[in-house]
Amino acid sequence: MTIQRMDNVLIVVEDLDAVVAFFVELGMEPEGRMPVEGQWVDRVIGIDGSRQEVAMLRTPDGHGRIELAKFHAPEAVDTGARDAPVNTLGIRRVMFAVDDIDDTVTRLRAHGGELVGEVVRYEDVYRLCYLRGPEGIVVGLAEQLA
């Protein structure tokens, strides 16, 4: 049996409003926001007494989603990896295809985005960059060249 699709990626955050605003500016569409708690979630995540607020965002094509969660109980654990370089073990970035990389970088800077390196051209195929947003979240941006 094969998987049907990748449903979503979870990112745990402290400032849910700021991170939602960052991803909405990127072009993601809010799908819903709600509190999540109870025995069912405790059993799934292996943490008793958890309480969180979750915001779900989807890409405009409807195929990709990001789930953002702010834990109220227990408090989220900060490992200090917010400014970790991209060669640090673990998930380092989420990549998005964009129409205009320069415009996207400019708009995301207003929401705390900072280039990790620089915007570069890969042959005659893409312009690419990594951008660190609120709470150290790294997004990759790829503009396909005509």
Short mmCIF file of C-alpha atoms in Angstrom, two decimals:
data_model
loop_
_atom_site.label_atom_id
_atom_site.label_comp_id
_atom_site.label_asym_id
_atom_site.label_seq_id
_atom_site.Cartn_x
_atom_site.Cartn_y
_atom_site.Cartn_z
CA MET A 1 0.00 0.00 0.00
CA THR A 2 1.23 3.51 -0.79
CA ILE A 3 0.47 6.80 0.90
CA GLN A 4 -2.38 8.87 -0.49
CA ARG A 5 -0.80 12.31 0.04
CA MET A 6 1.18 14.40 2.47
CA ASP A 7 -1.57 16.01 4.56
CA ASN A 8 0.28 18.72 6.52
CA VAL A 9 3.40 19.81 8.37
CA LEU A 10 3.10 20.84 12.04
CA ILE A 11 5.04 23.82 13.36
CA VAL A 12 4.83 24.58 17.10
CA VAL A 13 5.00 28.33 17.78
CA GLU A 14 4.75 30.83 20.62
CA ASP A 15 3.21 33.79 18.77
CA LEU A 16 0.47 32.19 16.71
CA ASP A 17 -0.86 35.50 15.35
CA ALA A 18 2.56 36.62 14.04
CA VAL A 19 3.29 33.29 12.35
CA VAL A 20 -0.20 33.09 10.81
CA ALA A 21 0.27 36.64 9.45
CA PHE A 22 3.65 35.64 7.95
CA PHE A 23 2.22 32.62 6.13
CA VAL A 24 -0.89 34.53 4.99
CA GLU A 25 1.40 37.23 3.52
CA LEU A 26 3.27 34.42 1.74
CA GLY A 27 -0.05 33.49 0.11
CA MET A 28 -1.37 30.67 2.25
CA GLU A 29 -5.09 30.69 2.96
CA PRO A 30 -6.51 30.29 6.48
CA GLU A 31 -8.57 27.14 6.74
CA GLY A 32 -9.56 27.33 10.39
CA ARG A 33 -8.45 28.02 13.93
CA MET A 34 -9.59 26.24 17.06
CA PRO A 35 -8.66 24.99 20.52
CA VAL A 36 -7.56 21.37 20.69
CA GLU A 37 -7.58 19.36 23.89
CA GLY A 38 -8.94 16.19 25.40
CA GLN A 39 -8.06 12.57 25.91
CA TRP A 40 -7.96 11.79 22.19
CA VAL A 41 -5.20 14.34 21.46
CA ASP A 42 -3.30 13.40 24.65
CA ARG A 43 -3.25 9.79 23.44
CA VAL A 44 -2.13 10.75 19.93
CA ILE A 45 0.74 13.04 20.97
CA GLY A 46 1.70 11.21 24.16
CA ILE A 47 1.31 14.24 26.48
CA ASP A 48 -1.32 14.17 29.24
CA GLY A 49 -3.33 17.34 29.87
CA SER A 50 -2.32 19.10 26.68
CA ARG A 51 -4.14 22.24 25.61
CA GLN A 52 -3.31 23.98 22.37
CA GLU A 53 -4.67 26.41 19.83
CA VAL A 54 -4.28 25.27 16.25
CA ALA A 55 -4.44 27.26 13.01
CA MET A 56 -4.56 25.41 9.70
CA LEU A 57 -3.40 27.09 6.49
CA ARG A 58 -3.50 25.73 2.94
CA THR A 59 -1.72 26.57 -0.27
CA PRO A 60 -3.85 28.24 -2.96
CA ASP A 61 -3.91 25.03 -5.02
CA GLY A 62 -5.44 23.19 -2.04
CA HIS A 63 -2.81 20.44 -1.99
CA GLY A 64 -0.46 21.56 0.79
CA ARG A 65 -1.22 22.53 4.37
CA ILE A 66 0.66 23.80 7.39
CA GLU A 67 -0.69 23.28 10.88
CA LEU A 68 0.49 25.85 13.43
CA ALA A 69 0.06 25.01 17.11
CA LYS A 70 0.52 27.12 20.23
CA PHE A 71 0.68 24.98 23.36
CA HIS A 72 -0.96 26.46 26.45
CA ALA A 73 -0.33 23.32 28.50
CA PRO A 74 2.23 22.10 28.88
CA GLU A 75 4.27 25.05 27.64
CA ALA A 76 6.26 24.44 24.48
CA VAL A 77 9.88 23.39 24.97
CA ASP A 78 12.48 25.74 23.50
CA THR A 79 15.56 23.82 22.36
CA GLY A 80 17.35 27.00 21.30
CA ALA A 81 17.38 25.87 17.65
CA ARG A 82 15.64 28.98 16.24
CA ASP A 83 18.73 30.33 14.55
CA ALA A 84 20.21 26.94 13.75
CA PRO A 85 22.06 26.72 10.43
CA VAL A 86 20.34 24.79 7.66
CA ASN A 87 22.73 21.84 8.05
CA THR A 88 21.40 21.13 11.58
CA LEU A 89 19.75 17.72 11.95
CA GLY A 90 15.97 17.75 11.70
CA ILE A 91 13.44 19.59 9.58
CA ARG A 92 15.06 22.84 8.45
CA ARG A 93 12.70 24.40 5.93
CA VAL A 94 9.48 24.18 3.95
CA MET A 95 9.77 25.09 0.23
CA PHE A 96 7.18 27.10 -1.68
CA ALA A 97 6.89 27.88 -5.39
CA VAL A 98 6.23 31.61 -5.91
CA ASP A 99 5.46 33.81 -8.91
CA ASP A 100 7.82 36.66 -8.03
CA ILE A 101 10.59 35.95 -5.53
CA ASP A 102 11.66 39.61 -5.16
CA ASP A 103 8.13 40.76 -4.34
CA THR A 104 7.63 37.85 -1.94
CA VAL A 105 10.87 38.58 -0.06
CA THR A 106 9.93 42.27 0.20
CA ARG A 107 6.47 41.49 1.57
CA LEU A 108 7.76 38.90 4.05
CA ARG A 109 10.43 41.31 5.36
CA ALA A 110 7.56 43.42 6.70
CA HIS A 111 6.60 40.38 8.80
CA GLY A 112 10.07 39.73 10.21
CA GLY A 113 11.49 37.73 7.30
CA GLU A 114 15.26 37.85 6.73
CA LEU A 115 17.26 36.20 3.96
CA VAL A 116 19.43 33.34 5.23
CA GLY A 117 21.85 33.75 2.32
CA GLU A 118 20.91 35.47 -0.89
CA VAL A 119 18.61 35.04 -3.88
CA VAL A 120 20.48 32.93 -6.43
CA ARG A 121 19.86 31.65 -9.91
CA TYR A 122 20.06 27.91 -10.56
CA GLU A 123 20.91 27.58 -14.25
CA ASP A 124 17.99 28.75 -16.40
CA VAL A 125 15.48 26.90 -14.25
CA TYR A 126 14.91 28.67 -10.89
CA ARG A 127 15.69 31.64 -8.69
CA LEU A 128 15.92 30.36 -5.13
CA CYS A 129 16.41 31.59 -1.58
CA TYR A 130 15.92 30.66 2.05
CA LEU A 131 14.17 33.15 4.30
CA ARG A 132 13.99 32.95 8.10
CA GLY A 133 10.65 34.18 9.44
CA PRO A 134 9.14 34.63 12.90
CA GLU A 135 10.40 32.22 15.54
CA GLY A 136 13.22 31.06 13.28
CA ILE A 137 10.96 29.26 10.80
CA VAL A 138 12.83 28.85 7.50
CA VAL A 139 10.95 28.85 4.22
CA GLY A 140 12.49 28.18 0.85
CA LEU A 141 11.22 30.17 -2.10
CA ALA A 142 11.52 29.02 -5.70
CA GLU A 143 10.60 31.12 -8.72
CA GLN A 144 10.54 29.06 -11.90
CA LEU A 145 12.08 30.87 -14.83
CA ALA A 146 10.27 30.88 -18.15
#
